[in-house]
Short mmCIF file of C-alpha atoms in Angstrom, two decimals:
data_model
loop_
_atom_site.label_atom_id
_atom_site.label_comp_id
_atom_site.label_asym_id
_atom_site.label_seq_id
_atom_site.Cartn_x
_atom_site.Cartn_y
_atom_site.Cartn_z
CA MET R 87 15.76 0.26 26.24
CA LYS R 88 14.36 2.47 28.98
CA LYS R 89 11.13 1.06 30.39
CA MET R 90 8.02 2.96 29.43
CA ILE R 91 6.44 4.92 32.29
CA THR R 92 2.86 3.72 32.66
CA ILE R 93 0.01 6.15 33.04
CA SER R 94 -1.05 4.51 36.31
CA LYS R 95 2.29 5.35 37.95
CA VAL R 96 1.91 9.07 37.45
CA GLY R 97 -1.75 9.31 38.44
CA LEU R 98 -2.89 10.69 35.10
CA ALA R 99 -6.23 8.89 35.19
CA ALA R 100 -7.17 10.53 38.49
CA GLY R 101 -5.96 13.86 37.18
CA VAL R 102 -8.30 13.79 34.21
CA LEU R 103 -11.28 12.94 36.43
CA ALA R 104 -10.50 16.00 38.53
CA VAL R 105 -10.36 18.34 35.57
CA SER R 106 -14.02 19.39 35.72
CA ALA R 107 -13.54 20.58 39.29
CA ALA R 108 -10.21 22.22 38.53
CA MET R 109 -11.68 24.13 35.60
CA ASN R 110 -14.02 25.93 38.00
CA VAL R 111 -11.12 27.34 39.98
CA SER R 112 -9.87 30.72 38.83
CA ALA R 113 -6.10 30.58 38.42
CA ALA R 114 -3.41 32.00 36.20
CA GLN R 115 -2.42 29.93 33.19
CA ILE R 116 0.77 27.93 33.36
CA THR R 117 3.81 29.06 31.36
CA GLU R 118 5.51 27.31 28.45
CA GLU R 119 8.38 26.46 30.78
CA LYS R 120 5.99 24.83 33.25
CA ALA R 121 4.35 22.83 30.44
CA ARG R 122 7.76 21.61 29.34
CA THR R 123 8.58 20.56 32.90
CA ILE R 124 5.29 18.67 33.24
CA ALA R 125 5.96 16.70 30.04
CA LEU R 126 9.56 15.89 30.98
CA GLU R 127 8.65 14.76 34.49
CA HIS R 128 5.87 12.54 33.16
CA ALA R 129 8.22 10.91 30.64
CA GLY R 130 11.00 10.60 33.23
CA GLU R 131 13.43 12.62 31.14
CA LYS R 132 15.76 15.59 31.72
CA ALA R 133 15.86 18.71 29.56
CA ASP R 134 19.56 18.39 28.76
CA GLU R 135 19.11 14.80 27.57
CA VAL R 136 16.41 15.39 24.95
CA THR R 137 16.01 17.37 21.74
CA PHE R 138 12.91 19.57 21.69
CA LEU R 139 11.08 19.36 18.36
CA LYS R 140 8.15 21.63 19.25
CA LEU R 141 7.00 23.86 22.10
CA GLU R 142 4.09 26.10 21.17
CA THR R 143 0.56 27.13 22.08
CA ASP R 144 -2.49 25.98 20.15
CA ILE R 145 -6.28 25.78 20.44
CA GLU R 146 -8.01 22.42 20.94
CA HIS R 147 -11.74 22.08 21.70
CA ASP R 148 -11.90 25.84 22.32
CA ARG R 149 -9.14 25.62 24.96
CA THR R 150 -5.59 26.90 24.96
CA ILE R 151 -3.07 24.09 25.13
CA TYR R 152 0.69 23.69 25.00
CA GLU R 153 2.03 21.15 22.54
CA VAL R 154 5.35 19.76 23.73
CA LYS R 155 7.26 17.37 21.48
CA PHE R 156 10.75 15.99 22.09
CA LEU R 157 13.11 13.17 21.09
CA THR R 158 15.32 11.22 23.50
CA LYS R 159 18.88 10.10 22.84
CA ASP R 160 17.73 6.51 22.34
CA TYR R 161 15.20 7.63 19.70
CA ARG R 162 11.94 7.64 21.61
CA LYS R 163 9.59 10.42 20.56
CA TYR R 164 6.98 12.01 22.85
CA ASN R 165 4.22 14.47 21.97
CA TYR R 166 2.10 16.02 24.75
CA GLU R 167 -1.00 18.22 24.78
CA ILE R 168 -1.22 20.09 28.09
CA LEU R 169 -4.03 22.39 29.22
CA ALA R 170 -2.77 25.93 29.75
CA ASP R 171 -5.46 26.48 32.40
CA ASP R 172 -4.13 24.01 34.96
CA GLY R 173 -1.40 21.82 33.44
CA THR R 174 -3.56 18.72 32.95
CA ILE R 175 -2.13 16.30 30.38
CA MET R 176 -4.89 15.80 27.81
CA SER R 177 -3.11 13.58 25.29
CA ILE R 178 0.16 11.73 24.82
CA ASP R 179 1.65 10.23 21.69
CA PHE R 180 4.73 8.01 22.10
CA GLU R 181 6.71 6.05 19.55
CA THR R 182 10.08 4.41 19.16
CA VAL R 183 11.79 5.72 16.05
CA SER R 184 12.82 2.68 14.00
CA SER R 185 15.24 2.53 11.10
CA GLY R 186 13.03 -0.10 9.47
CA THR R 187 15.96 -2.39 8.74
CA GLY R 188 15.01 -5.17 11.15
CA SER R 189 13.67 -8.52 10.03
CA TRP R 190 11.19 -10.95 11.53
CA ASP R 191 12.18 -14.62 11.86
CA GLY R 192 8.59 -15.84 11.76
CA LYS R 193 8.44 -16.69 15.47
CA THR R 194 5.68 -15.25 17.61
CA SER R 195 5.87 -15.48 21.38
CA VAL R 196 3.02 -13.03 22.10
CA SER R 197 -0.65 -13.96 21.77
CA ALA R 198 -3.61 -11.64 21.33
CA GLU R 199 -4.66 -12.31 24.93
CA LYS R 200 -1.17 -11.46 26.17
CA VAL R 201 -1.34 -8.20 24.21
CA LYS R 202 -4.55 -7.29 26.05
CA GLU R 203 -2.86 -8.02 29.38
CA LEU R 204 0.10 -5.81 28.44
CA ALA R 205 -2.22 -2.98 27.36
CA LEU R 206 -4.19 -3.12 30.62
CA GLU R 207 -0.96 -3.08 32.62
CA GLN R 208 0.42 -0.09 30.75
CA ALA R 209 -2.87 1.84 30.98
CA GLY R 210 -3.30 1.02 34.67
CA GLN R 211 -6.80 -0.36 34.04
CA LYS R 212 -8.75 -3.49 34.94
CA GLU R 213 -10.35 -5.67 32.27
CA GLU R 214 -13.83 -5.27 33.75
CA ASP R 215 -13.54 -1.48 33.55
CA VAL R 216 -12.71 -1.18 29.84
CA LYS R 217 -13.94 -2.19 26.43
CA PHE R 218 -11.45 -3.36 23.81
CA LEU R 219 -12.30 -1.73 20.50
CA LYS R 220 -9.69 -3.55 18.44
CA THR R 221 -6.95 -6.15 18.78
CA GLU R 222 -5.38 -7.24 15.53
CA LYS R 223 -2.02 -8.02 13.98
CA GLU R 224 -0.26 -6.75 10.88
CA TYR R 225 3.23 -6.42 9.44
CA GLU R 226 5.30 -3.24 9.69
CA ASP R 227 8.94 -2.76 8.67
CA GLY R 228 9.45 -6.51 8.34
CA ARG R 229 8.08 -7.38 11.77
CA LEU R 230 4.82 -8.66 13.22
CA VAL R 231 2.95 -5.97 15.15
CA TYR R 232 -0.14 -6.17 17.35
CA GLU R 233 -2.42 -3.13 17.52
CA THR R 234 -4.94 -2.80 20.31
CA GLU R 235 -7.31 -0.03 21.36
CA LEU R 236 -9.37 0.26 24.53
CA ARG R 237 -11.75 2.74 26.08
CA THR R 238 -12.88 3.24 29.67
CA ALA R 239 -16.44 3.86 30.82
CA ASP R 240 -15.59 7.57 31.30
CA TYR R 241 -14.30 7.83 27.71
CA LYS R 242 -10.52 7.80 28.23
CA LYS R 243 -8.91 6.19 25.17
CA TYR R 244 -5.69 4.20 24.86
CA LYS R 245 -3.99 2.77 21.77
CA TYR R 246 -0.91 0.52 21.72
CA GLU R 247 1.40 -1.19 19.26
CA PHE R 248 3.40 -4.18 20.52
CA ASN R 249 6.15 -6.19 18.86
CA GLY R 250 4.67 -9.63 18.16
CA ALA R 251 7.99 -11.35 18.81
CA ASP R 252 8.70 -10.16 22.35
CA GLY R 253 5.85 -7.88 23.46
CA ALA R 254 7.98 -4.72 23.46
CA VAL R 255 6.07 -1.43 23.17
CA ILE R 256 6.51 0.20 19.76
CA SER R 257 4.10 3.10 20.23
CA TRP R 258 1.22 4.19 22.44
CA GLU R 259 -1.34 6.98 22.65
CA TYR R 260 -3.52 8.39 25.39
CA ASP R 261 -6.50 10.70 24.78
CA GLY R 262 -8.40 12.28 27.66
CA TRP R 263 -10.41 14.87 25.71
CA ASP R 264 -13.64 12.86 25.58
CA CYS R 265 -13.38 12.25 29.31
CA LEU R 266 -13.07 15.98 30.03
CA LEU R 267 -15.89 16.99 27.68
CA ALA R 268 -18.23 14.28 28.96
CA ALA R 269 -17.56 15.27 32.58
CA GLU R 270 -18.24 18.93 31.89
CA ASN R 271 -21.37 18.29 29.86
CA ALA R 272 -22.66 15.80 32.43
CA GLY R 273 -22.73 18.69 34.91
CA VAL R 274 -24.74 20.78 32.47
CA SER R 275 -27.06 17.86 31.74
CA SER R 276 -27.63 17.24 35.45
CA ALA R 277 -28.63 20.86 36.03
CA ALA R 278 -31.01 20.74 33.08
CA ALA R 279 -32.47 17.46 34.31
CA GLU R 280 -33.36 19.06 37.64
CA GLU R 281 -35.40 21.62 35.74
CA ASP R 282 -37.39 19.45 33.37
CA LYS R 283 -36.70 15.87 34.60
CA THR R 284 -36.01 14.81 31.00
CA ALA R 285 -32.95 12.60 30.41
CA GLY R 286 -31.34 11.75 27.10
CA ILE R 287 -32.21 12.65 23.53
CA SER R 288 -35.32 11.06 22.02
CA ASP R 289 -35.03 12.08 18.36
CA MET R 290 -33.23 14.13 15.71
CA GLU R 291 -35.00 17.34 16.72
CA GLY R 292 -33.82 16.88 20.27
CA ALA R 293 -30.25 16.47 19.04
CA LYS R 294 -30.58 19.67 17.00
CA GLU R 295 -31.90 21.61 19.97
CA ALA R 296 -29.05 20.39 22.20
CA ALA R 297 -26.40 21.32 19.64
CA LEU R 298 -27.89 24.77 18.95
CA LYS R 299 -28.15 25.48 22.68
CA LYS R 300 -24.49 24.52 23.14
CA ALA R 301 -23.46 26.83 20.27
CA GLY R 302 -25.72 29.65 21.46
CA VAL R 303 -27.23 30.18 18.01
CA LYS R 304 -30.73 30.21 16.48
CA ALA R 305 -32.08 27.53 14.15
CA SER R 306 -32.96 30.19 11.56
CA ASP R 307 -29.28 31.22 11.32
CA VAL R 308 -27.96 27.69 10.73
CA THR R 309 -27.29 25.64 7.60
CA TRP R 310 -27.17 21.90 8.37
CA LYS R 311 -24.61 19.76 6.58
CA LYS R 312 -25.19 16.46 8.36
CA LEU R 313 -27.29 14.91 11.12
CA LYS R 314 -27.55 11.17 11.62
CA LYS R 315 -28.10 8.48 14.22
CA ASP R 316 -25.17 6.07 14.63
CA TYR R 317 -23.47 3.62 16.99
CA ASP R 318 -20.14 4.28 18.74
CA ASP R 319 -18.59 1.67 21.06
CA GLY R 320 -22.00 0.12 21.67
CA ARG R 321 -23.67 3.50 22.37
CA VAL R 322 -26.39 5.14 20.29
CA VAL R 323 -25.20 8.62 19.31
CA TYR R 324 -26.27 11.53 17.13
CA GLU R 325 -23.58 12.96 14.86
CA GLY R 326 -24.03 16.31 13.16
CA GLU R 327 -22.41 19.24 11.37
CA PHE R 328 -23.77 22.73 10.71
CA LEU R 329 -22.61 26.17 9.53
CA CYS R 330 -23.34 29.48 11.21
CA GLY R 331 -21.69 32.91 11.01
CA GLY R 332 -18.55 31.75 9.23
CA LEU R 333 -18.02 28.84 11.62
CA GLU R 334 -18.40 25.11 11.12
CA TYR R 335 -19.66 23.11 14.10
CA GLU R 336 -19.25 19.33 14.45
CA PHE R 337 -20.64 17.32 17.35
CA GLU R 338 -21.55 13.93 18.79
CA ILE R 339 -24.29 13.49 21.42
CA ASP R 340 -24.91 10.40 23.55
CA GLN R 341 -28.59 9.46 23.10
CA ALA R 342 -29.02 7.85 26.53
CA THR R 343 -27.68 10.75 28.60
CA GLY R 344 -27.85 13.74 26.28
CA THR R 345 -24.13 14.32 26.93
CA ILE R 346 -22.18 16.06 24.17
CA THR R 347 -19.15 13.77 23.92
CA ASP R 348 -17.44 15.52 20.99
CA TRP R 349 -17.56 19.22 20.04
CA ASP R 350 -15.36 20.99 17.47
CA VAL R 351 -15.67 24.50 16.04
CA GLU R 352 -13.58 25.77 13.13
CA SER R 353 -13.60 28.81 10.85
CA ILE R 354 -14.68 27.99 7.31
CA TYR R 355 -12.08 30.47 6.03
CA ASP R 356 -9.03 28.64 7.44
#
């Protein structure tokens, strides 16, 4: 089987960190053809050796993206989300397409610690720079599978499935959206902090004010569906949902920094 191209080898991590700066540069959007080329080059594939399953534009987190999905001849499936603004890869979903006819002989040569090592190697990360959210084993299609998830300090997320018998990669996912949103909102928070020297969110009312300011709407025009204090990866966060003008807003705010780490807006008529 063709070796999986690790994220570290293509410099994706550095690319996501540079997004906030790149977004401030006025430039023409990339084309569908360019998005396809970016995905193929990242995967190490050629256009005439894959079958394209999807190539279309979409909206994610209020941004135009290209979704590029293709299948290789040896049944490996890739799905990319690429920013139309500058070609940054925001998410990747990879899986090996299995027939499900294999069987497991009961032997396990891969430990949970080895799985963590493999995940760090594939993600191009160091153990001291990440937090493992989950490492557990289960059975799929007659084989033992390890699932592990990790997150970096700047909110990049990685998820892997490894074959418990030999450590082979079954599937993996990368998500850089939280990293981008946190970086952009950190800039906004820093500017606000210079004005009033107030960091973080102290209570529910503060979370409401931050969300309404982000949406650009008045409290009197809003119907709240949910607002609660919770914990996410060891962080205290405020999670909320509200309706305004035919739109539904959903958000997550980091209490310590006041950073909006998740922000989604959808029409209630869809």
